[in-house]
PDB file of C-alpha atoms in Angstrom:
ATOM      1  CA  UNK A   1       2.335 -21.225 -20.297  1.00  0.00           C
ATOM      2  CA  UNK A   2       2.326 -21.190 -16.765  1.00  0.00           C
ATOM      3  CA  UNK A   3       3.288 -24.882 -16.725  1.00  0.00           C
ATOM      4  CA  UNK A   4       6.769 -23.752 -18.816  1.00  0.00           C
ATOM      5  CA  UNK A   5       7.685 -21.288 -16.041  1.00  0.00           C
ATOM      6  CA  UNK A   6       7.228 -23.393 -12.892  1.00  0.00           C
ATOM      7  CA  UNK A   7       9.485 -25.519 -14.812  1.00  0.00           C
ATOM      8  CA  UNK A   8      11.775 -23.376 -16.490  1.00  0.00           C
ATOM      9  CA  UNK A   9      14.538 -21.479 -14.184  1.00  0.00           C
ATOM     10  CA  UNK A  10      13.324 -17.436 -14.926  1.00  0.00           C
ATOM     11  CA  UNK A  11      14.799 -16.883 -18.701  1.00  0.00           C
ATOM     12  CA  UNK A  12      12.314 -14.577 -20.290  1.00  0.00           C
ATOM     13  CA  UNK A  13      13.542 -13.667 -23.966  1.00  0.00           C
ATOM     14  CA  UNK A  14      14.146 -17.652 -24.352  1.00  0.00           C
ATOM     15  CA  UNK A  15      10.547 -18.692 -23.037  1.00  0.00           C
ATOM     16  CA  UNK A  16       8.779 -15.760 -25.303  1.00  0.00           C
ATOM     17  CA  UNK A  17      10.892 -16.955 -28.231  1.00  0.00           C
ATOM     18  CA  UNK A  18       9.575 -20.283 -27.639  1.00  0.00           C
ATOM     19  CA  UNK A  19       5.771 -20.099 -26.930  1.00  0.00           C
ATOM     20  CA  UNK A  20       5.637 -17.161 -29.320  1.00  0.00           C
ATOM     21  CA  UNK A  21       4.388 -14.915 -26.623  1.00  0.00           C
ATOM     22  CA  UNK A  22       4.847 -10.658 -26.376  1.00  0.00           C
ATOM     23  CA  UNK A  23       6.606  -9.437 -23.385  1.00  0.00           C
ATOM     24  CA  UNK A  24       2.715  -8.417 -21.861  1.00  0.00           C
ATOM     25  CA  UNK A  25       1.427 -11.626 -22.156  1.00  0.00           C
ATOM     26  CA  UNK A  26       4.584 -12.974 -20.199  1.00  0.00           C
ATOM     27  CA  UNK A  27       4.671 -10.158 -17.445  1.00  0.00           C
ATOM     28  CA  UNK A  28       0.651 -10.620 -16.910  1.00  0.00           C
ATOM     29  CA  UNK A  29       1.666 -14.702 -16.442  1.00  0.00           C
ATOM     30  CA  UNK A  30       4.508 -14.446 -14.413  1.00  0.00           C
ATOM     31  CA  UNK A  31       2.420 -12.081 -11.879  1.00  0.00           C
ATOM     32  CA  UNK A  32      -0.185 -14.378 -12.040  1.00  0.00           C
ATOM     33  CA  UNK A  33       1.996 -17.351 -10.678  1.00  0.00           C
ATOM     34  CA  UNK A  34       3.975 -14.904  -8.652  1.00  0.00           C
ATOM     35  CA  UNK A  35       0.858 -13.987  -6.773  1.00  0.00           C
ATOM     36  CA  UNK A  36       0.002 -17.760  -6.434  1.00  0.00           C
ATOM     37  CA  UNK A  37       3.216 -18.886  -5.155  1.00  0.00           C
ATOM     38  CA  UNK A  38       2.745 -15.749  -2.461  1.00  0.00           C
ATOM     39  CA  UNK A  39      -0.458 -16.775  -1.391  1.00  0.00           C
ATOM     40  CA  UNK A  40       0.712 -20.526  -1.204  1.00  0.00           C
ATOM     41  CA  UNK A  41       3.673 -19.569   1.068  1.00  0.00           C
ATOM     42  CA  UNK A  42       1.506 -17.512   3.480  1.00  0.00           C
ATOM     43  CA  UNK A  43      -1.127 -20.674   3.792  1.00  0.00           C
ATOM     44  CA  UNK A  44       1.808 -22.926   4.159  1.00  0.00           C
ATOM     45  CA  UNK A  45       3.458 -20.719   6.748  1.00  0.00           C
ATOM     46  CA  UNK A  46       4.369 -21.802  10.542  1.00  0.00           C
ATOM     47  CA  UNK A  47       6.545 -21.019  13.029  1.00  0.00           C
ATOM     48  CA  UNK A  48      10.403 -22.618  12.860  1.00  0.00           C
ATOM     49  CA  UNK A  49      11.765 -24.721  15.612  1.00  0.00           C
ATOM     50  CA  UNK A  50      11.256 -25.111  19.308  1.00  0.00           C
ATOM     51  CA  UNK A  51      12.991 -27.221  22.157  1.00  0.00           C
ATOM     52  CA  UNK A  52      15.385 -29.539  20.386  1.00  0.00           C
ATOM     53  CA  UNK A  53      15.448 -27.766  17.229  1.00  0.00           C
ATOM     54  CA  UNK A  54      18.453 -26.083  15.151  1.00  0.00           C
ATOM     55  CA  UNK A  55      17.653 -23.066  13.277  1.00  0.00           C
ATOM     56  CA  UNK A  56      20.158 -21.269  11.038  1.00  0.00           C
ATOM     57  CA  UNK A  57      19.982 -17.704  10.185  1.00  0.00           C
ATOM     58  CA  UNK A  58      21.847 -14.895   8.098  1.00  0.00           C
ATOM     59  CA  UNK A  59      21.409 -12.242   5.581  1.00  0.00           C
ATOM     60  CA  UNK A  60      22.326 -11.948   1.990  1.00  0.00           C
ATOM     61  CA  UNK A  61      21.957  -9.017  -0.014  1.00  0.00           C
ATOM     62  CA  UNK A  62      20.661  -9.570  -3.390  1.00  0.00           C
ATOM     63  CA  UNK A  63      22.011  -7.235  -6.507  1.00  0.00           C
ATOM     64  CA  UNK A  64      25.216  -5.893  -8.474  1.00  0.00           C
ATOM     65  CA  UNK A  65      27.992  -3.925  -7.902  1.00  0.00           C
ATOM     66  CA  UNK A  66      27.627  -0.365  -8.107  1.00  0.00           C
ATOM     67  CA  UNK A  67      29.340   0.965 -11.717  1.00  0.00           C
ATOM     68  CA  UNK A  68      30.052  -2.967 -11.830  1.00  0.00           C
ATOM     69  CA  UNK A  69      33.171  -2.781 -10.057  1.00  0.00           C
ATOM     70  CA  UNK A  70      34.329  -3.024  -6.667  1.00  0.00           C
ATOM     71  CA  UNK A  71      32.446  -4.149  -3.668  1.00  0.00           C
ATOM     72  CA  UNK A  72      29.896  -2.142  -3.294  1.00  0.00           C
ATOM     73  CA  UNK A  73      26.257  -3.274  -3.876  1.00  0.00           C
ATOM     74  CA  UNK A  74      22.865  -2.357  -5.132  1.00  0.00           C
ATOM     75  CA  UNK A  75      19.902  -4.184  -4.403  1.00  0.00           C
ATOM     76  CA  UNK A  76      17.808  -5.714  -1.669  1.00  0.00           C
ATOM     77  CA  UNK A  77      18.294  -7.351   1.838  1.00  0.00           C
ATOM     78  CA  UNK A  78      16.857 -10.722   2.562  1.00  0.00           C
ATOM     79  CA  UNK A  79      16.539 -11.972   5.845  1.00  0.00           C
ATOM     80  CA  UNK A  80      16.609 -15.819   6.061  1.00  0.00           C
ATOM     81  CA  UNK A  81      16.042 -18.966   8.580  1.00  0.00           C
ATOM     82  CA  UNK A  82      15.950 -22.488   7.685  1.00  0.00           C
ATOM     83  CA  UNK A  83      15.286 -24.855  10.065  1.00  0.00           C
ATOM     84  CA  UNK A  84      17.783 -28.348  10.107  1.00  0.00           C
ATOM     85  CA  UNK A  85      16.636 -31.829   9.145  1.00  0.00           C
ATOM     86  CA  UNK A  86      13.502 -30.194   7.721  1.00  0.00           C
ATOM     87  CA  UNK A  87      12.419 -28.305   4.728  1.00  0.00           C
ATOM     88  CA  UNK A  88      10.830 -25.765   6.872  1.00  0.00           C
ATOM     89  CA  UNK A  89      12.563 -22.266   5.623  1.00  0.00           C
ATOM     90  CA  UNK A  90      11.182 -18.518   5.414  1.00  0.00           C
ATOM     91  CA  UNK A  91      12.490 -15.182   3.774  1.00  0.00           C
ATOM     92  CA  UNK A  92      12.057 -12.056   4.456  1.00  0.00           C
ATOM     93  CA  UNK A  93      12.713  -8.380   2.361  1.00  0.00           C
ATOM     94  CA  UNK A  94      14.232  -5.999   4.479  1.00  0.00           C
ATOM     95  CA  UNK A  95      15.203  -2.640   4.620  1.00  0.00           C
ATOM     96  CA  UNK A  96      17.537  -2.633   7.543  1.00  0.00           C
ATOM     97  CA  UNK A  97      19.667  -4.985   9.785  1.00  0.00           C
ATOM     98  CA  UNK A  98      19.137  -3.187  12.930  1.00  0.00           C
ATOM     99  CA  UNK A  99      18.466  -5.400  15.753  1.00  0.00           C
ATOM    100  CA  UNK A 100      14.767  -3.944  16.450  1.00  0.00           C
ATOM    101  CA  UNK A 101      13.941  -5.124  12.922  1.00  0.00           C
ATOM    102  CA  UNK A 102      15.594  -8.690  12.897  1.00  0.00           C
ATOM    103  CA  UNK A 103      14.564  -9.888  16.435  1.00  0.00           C
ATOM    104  CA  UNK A 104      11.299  -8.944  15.791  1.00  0.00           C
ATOM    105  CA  UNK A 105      11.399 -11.113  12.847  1.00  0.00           C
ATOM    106  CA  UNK A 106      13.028 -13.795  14.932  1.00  0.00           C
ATOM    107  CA  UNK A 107      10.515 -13.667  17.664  1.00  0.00           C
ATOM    108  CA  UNK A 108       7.469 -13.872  14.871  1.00  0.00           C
ATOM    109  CA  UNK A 109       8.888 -16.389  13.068  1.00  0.00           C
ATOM    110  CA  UNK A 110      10.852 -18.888  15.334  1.00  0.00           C
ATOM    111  CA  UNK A 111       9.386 -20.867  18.119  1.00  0.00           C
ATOM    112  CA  UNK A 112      11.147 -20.034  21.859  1.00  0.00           C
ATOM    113  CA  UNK A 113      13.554 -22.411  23.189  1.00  0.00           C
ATOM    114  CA  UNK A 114      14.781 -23.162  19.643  1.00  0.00           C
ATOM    115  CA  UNK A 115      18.917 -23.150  18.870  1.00  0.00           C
ATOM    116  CA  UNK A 116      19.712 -20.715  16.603  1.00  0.00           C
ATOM    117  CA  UNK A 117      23.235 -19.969  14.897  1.00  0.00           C
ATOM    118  CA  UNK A 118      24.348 -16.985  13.395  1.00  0.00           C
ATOM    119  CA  UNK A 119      26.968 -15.350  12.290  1.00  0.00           C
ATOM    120  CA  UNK A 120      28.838 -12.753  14.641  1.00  0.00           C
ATOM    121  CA  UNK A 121      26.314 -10.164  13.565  1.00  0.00           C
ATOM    122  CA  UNK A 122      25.756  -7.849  16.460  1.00  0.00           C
ATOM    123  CA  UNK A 123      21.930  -7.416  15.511  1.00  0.00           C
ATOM    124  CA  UNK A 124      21.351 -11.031  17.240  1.00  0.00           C
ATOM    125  CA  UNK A 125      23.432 -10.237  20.645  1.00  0.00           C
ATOM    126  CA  UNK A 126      19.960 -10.112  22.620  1.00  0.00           C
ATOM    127  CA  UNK A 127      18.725 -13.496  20.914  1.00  0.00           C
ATOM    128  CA  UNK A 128      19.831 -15.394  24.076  1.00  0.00           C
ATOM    129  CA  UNK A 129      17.895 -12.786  26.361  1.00  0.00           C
ATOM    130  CA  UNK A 130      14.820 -13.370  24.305  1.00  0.00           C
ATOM    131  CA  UNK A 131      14.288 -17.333  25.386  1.00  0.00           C
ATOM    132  CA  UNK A 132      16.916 -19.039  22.619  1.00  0.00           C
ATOM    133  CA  UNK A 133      20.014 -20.348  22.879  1.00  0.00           C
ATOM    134  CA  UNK A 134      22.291 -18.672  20.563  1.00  0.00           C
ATOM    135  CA  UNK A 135      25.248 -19.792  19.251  1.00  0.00           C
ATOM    136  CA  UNK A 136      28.100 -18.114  16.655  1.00  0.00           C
ATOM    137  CA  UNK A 137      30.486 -18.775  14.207  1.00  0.00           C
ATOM    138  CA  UNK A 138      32.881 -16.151  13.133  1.00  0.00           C
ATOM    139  CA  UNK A 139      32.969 -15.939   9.504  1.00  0.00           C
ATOM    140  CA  UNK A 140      36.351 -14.338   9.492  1.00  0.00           C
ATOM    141  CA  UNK A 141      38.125 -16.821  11.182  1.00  0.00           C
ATOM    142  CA  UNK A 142      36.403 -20.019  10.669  1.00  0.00           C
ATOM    143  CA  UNK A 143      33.325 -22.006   8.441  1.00  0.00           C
ATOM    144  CA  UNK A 144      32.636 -24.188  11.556  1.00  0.00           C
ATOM    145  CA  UNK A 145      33.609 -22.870  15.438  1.00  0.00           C
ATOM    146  CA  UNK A 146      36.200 -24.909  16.912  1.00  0.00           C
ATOM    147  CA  UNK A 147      34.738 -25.153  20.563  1.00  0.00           C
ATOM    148  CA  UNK A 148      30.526 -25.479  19.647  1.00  0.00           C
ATOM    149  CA  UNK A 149      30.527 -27.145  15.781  1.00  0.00           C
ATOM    150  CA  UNK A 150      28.225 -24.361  15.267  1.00  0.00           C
ATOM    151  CA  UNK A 151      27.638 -23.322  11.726  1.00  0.00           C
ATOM    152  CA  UNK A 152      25.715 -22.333   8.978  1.00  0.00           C
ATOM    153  CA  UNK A 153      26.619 -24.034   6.098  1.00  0.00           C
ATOM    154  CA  UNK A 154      22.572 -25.074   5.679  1.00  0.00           C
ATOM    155  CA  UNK A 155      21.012 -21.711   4.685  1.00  0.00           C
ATOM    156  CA  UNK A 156      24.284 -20.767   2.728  1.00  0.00           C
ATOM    157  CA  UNK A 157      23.980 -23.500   0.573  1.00  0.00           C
ATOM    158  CA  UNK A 158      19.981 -22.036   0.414  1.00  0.00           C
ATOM    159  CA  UNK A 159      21.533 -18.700  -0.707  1.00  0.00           C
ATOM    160  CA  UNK A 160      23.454 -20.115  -3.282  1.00  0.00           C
ATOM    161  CA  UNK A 161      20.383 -22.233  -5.153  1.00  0.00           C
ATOM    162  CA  UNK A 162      18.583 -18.735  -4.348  1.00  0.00           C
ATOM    163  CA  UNK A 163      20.571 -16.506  -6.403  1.00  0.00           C
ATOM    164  CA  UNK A 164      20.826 -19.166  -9.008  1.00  0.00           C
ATOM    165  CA  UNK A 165      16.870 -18.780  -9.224  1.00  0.00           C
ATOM    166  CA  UNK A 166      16.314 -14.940  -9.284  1.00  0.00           C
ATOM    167  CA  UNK A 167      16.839 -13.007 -12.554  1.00  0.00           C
ATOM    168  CA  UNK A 168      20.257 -10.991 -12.393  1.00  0.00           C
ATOM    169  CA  UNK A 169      18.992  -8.320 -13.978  1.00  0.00           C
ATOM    170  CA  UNK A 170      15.779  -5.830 -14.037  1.00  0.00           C
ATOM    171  CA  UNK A 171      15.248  -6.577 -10.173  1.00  0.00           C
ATOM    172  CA  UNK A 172      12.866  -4.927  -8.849  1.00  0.00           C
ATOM    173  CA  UNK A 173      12.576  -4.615  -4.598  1.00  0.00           C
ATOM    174  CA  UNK A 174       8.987  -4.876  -5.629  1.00  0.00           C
ATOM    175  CA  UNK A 175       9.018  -8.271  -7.110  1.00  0.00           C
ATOM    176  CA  UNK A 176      11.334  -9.858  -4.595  1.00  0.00           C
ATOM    177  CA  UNK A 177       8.605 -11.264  -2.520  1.00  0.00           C
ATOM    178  CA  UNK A 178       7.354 -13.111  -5.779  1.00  0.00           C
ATOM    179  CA  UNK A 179      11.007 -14.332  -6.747  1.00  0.00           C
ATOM    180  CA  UNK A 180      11.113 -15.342  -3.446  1.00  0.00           C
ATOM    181  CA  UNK A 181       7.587 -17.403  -3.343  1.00  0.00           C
ATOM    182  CA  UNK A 182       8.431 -19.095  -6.388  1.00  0.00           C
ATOM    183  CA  UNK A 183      11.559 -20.321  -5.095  1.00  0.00           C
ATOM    184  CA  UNK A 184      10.206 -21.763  -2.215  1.00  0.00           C
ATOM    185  CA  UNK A 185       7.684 -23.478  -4.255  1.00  0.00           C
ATOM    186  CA  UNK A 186      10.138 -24.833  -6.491  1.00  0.00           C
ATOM    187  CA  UNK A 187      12.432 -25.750  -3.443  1.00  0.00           C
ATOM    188  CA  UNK A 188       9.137 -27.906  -1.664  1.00  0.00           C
ATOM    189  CA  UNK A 189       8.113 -29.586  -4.787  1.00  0.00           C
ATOM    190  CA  UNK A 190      11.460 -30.237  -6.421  1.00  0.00           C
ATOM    191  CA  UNK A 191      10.038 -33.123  -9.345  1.00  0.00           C
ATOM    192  CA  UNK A 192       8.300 -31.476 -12.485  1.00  0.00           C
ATOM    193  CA  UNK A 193       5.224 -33.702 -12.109  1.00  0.00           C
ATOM    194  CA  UNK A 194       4.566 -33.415  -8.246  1.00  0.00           C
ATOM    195  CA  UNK A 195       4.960 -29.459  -9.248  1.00  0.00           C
ATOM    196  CA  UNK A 196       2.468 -28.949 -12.072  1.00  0.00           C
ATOM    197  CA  UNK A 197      -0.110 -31.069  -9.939  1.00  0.00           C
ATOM    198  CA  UNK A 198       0.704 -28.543  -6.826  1.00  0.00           C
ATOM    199  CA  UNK A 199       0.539 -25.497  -8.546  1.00  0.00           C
ATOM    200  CA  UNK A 200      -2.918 -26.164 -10.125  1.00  0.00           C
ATOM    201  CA  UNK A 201      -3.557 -26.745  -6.942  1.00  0.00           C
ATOM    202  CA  UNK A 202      -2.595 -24.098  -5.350  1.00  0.00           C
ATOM    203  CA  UNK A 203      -4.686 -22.378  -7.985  1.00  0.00           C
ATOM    204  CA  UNK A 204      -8.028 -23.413  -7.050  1.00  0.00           C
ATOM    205  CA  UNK A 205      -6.963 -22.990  -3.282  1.00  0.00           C
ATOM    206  CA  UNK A 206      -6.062 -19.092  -3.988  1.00  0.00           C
ATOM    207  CA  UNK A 207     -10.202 -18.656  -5.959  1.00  0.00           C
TER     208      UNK A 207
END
């Protein structure tokens, strides 16, 4: 059972179908490797770049459109960084954008002295006042800025295989750090075999 989820993308009426399972049996299991993949994130967990390093950051907000129409959306904030030429990566829940909550984030999370690009957000406007240098792309004029190459077409392409992996429906803001651990689990061991071995692994390391 738990083997089918860490290698099954999150489709629960299909996997209970299959393995003959009630819907309790499959919400205690999934918790149970949720809270595994948690714990295995936080052991795994250090700082991003440093001097010579690129990090890229952004937001995405994770849900549907209200009344299913239009652009306005329900759900939860994520706060991302992924570092370049590395699989170092972190995410974050959040509850607001504000510059008090993301630089704090920033400044837990990323080394000083590191390069990090953003978007035009105006959250990150102190980042080069807090020991980093910072640089932009405007998102509503360009993919890649014409005078710095900056970009960040690394964690977008994270975002993407992200919302392919969370459920679309019966989110929960509670669950999101488990969708989240999972996902990075699945991202770091990306072959079937290496990731059964890991997880069991992970298992005895969370006792």
């Amino acid at each position: 059972m738990t083997m089918w989820l860490l290698l099954q993308p999150p489709r629960q009426m299909h996997i209970m179908t299959e393995l003959q399972i009630d819907r309790k049996t499959y919400t205690r299991w999934a918790k149970f490797c949720s809270s595994v993949c948690i714990l295995w994130c936080k052991a795994q967990s250090t700082p991003l770049g440093g001097p010579n390093k690129i990090v890229e950051i952004d937001e995405a907000k994770f849900g549907k459109r209200k009344y299913h129409r239009g652009r306005m959306i329900e759900g939860q904030w994520i706060f991302g960084a992924r570092e370049r030429n590395s699989s170092k990566a972190f995410f974050i829940p959040v509850e607001k954008r504000d510059q008090n909550t993301l630089v704090n984030i920033i400044k837990e999370n990323i080394l000083p002295q590191s390069t990090i690009i953003s978007d035009c957000w105006k959250a990150y406007n102190s980042l080069n006042a807090e020991g980093y240098t910072h640089l932009t792309v405007n998102h509503s004029k360009n993919f890649v800025d014409p005078t710095t190459s900056a970009n960040t077409q690394t964690i977008e392409r994270m975002w993407r295989d992200a919302r392919g992996f969370i459920p679309r429906f019966g989110r929960k803001k509670s669950n999101f750090p488990g969708y989240l651990a999972e996902y990075q689990f699945k991202r770091i061991h990306d072959r079937p075999e290496e990731r059964v071995h890991a997880f069991l692994i992970a298992c005895k390391d969370s006792i």
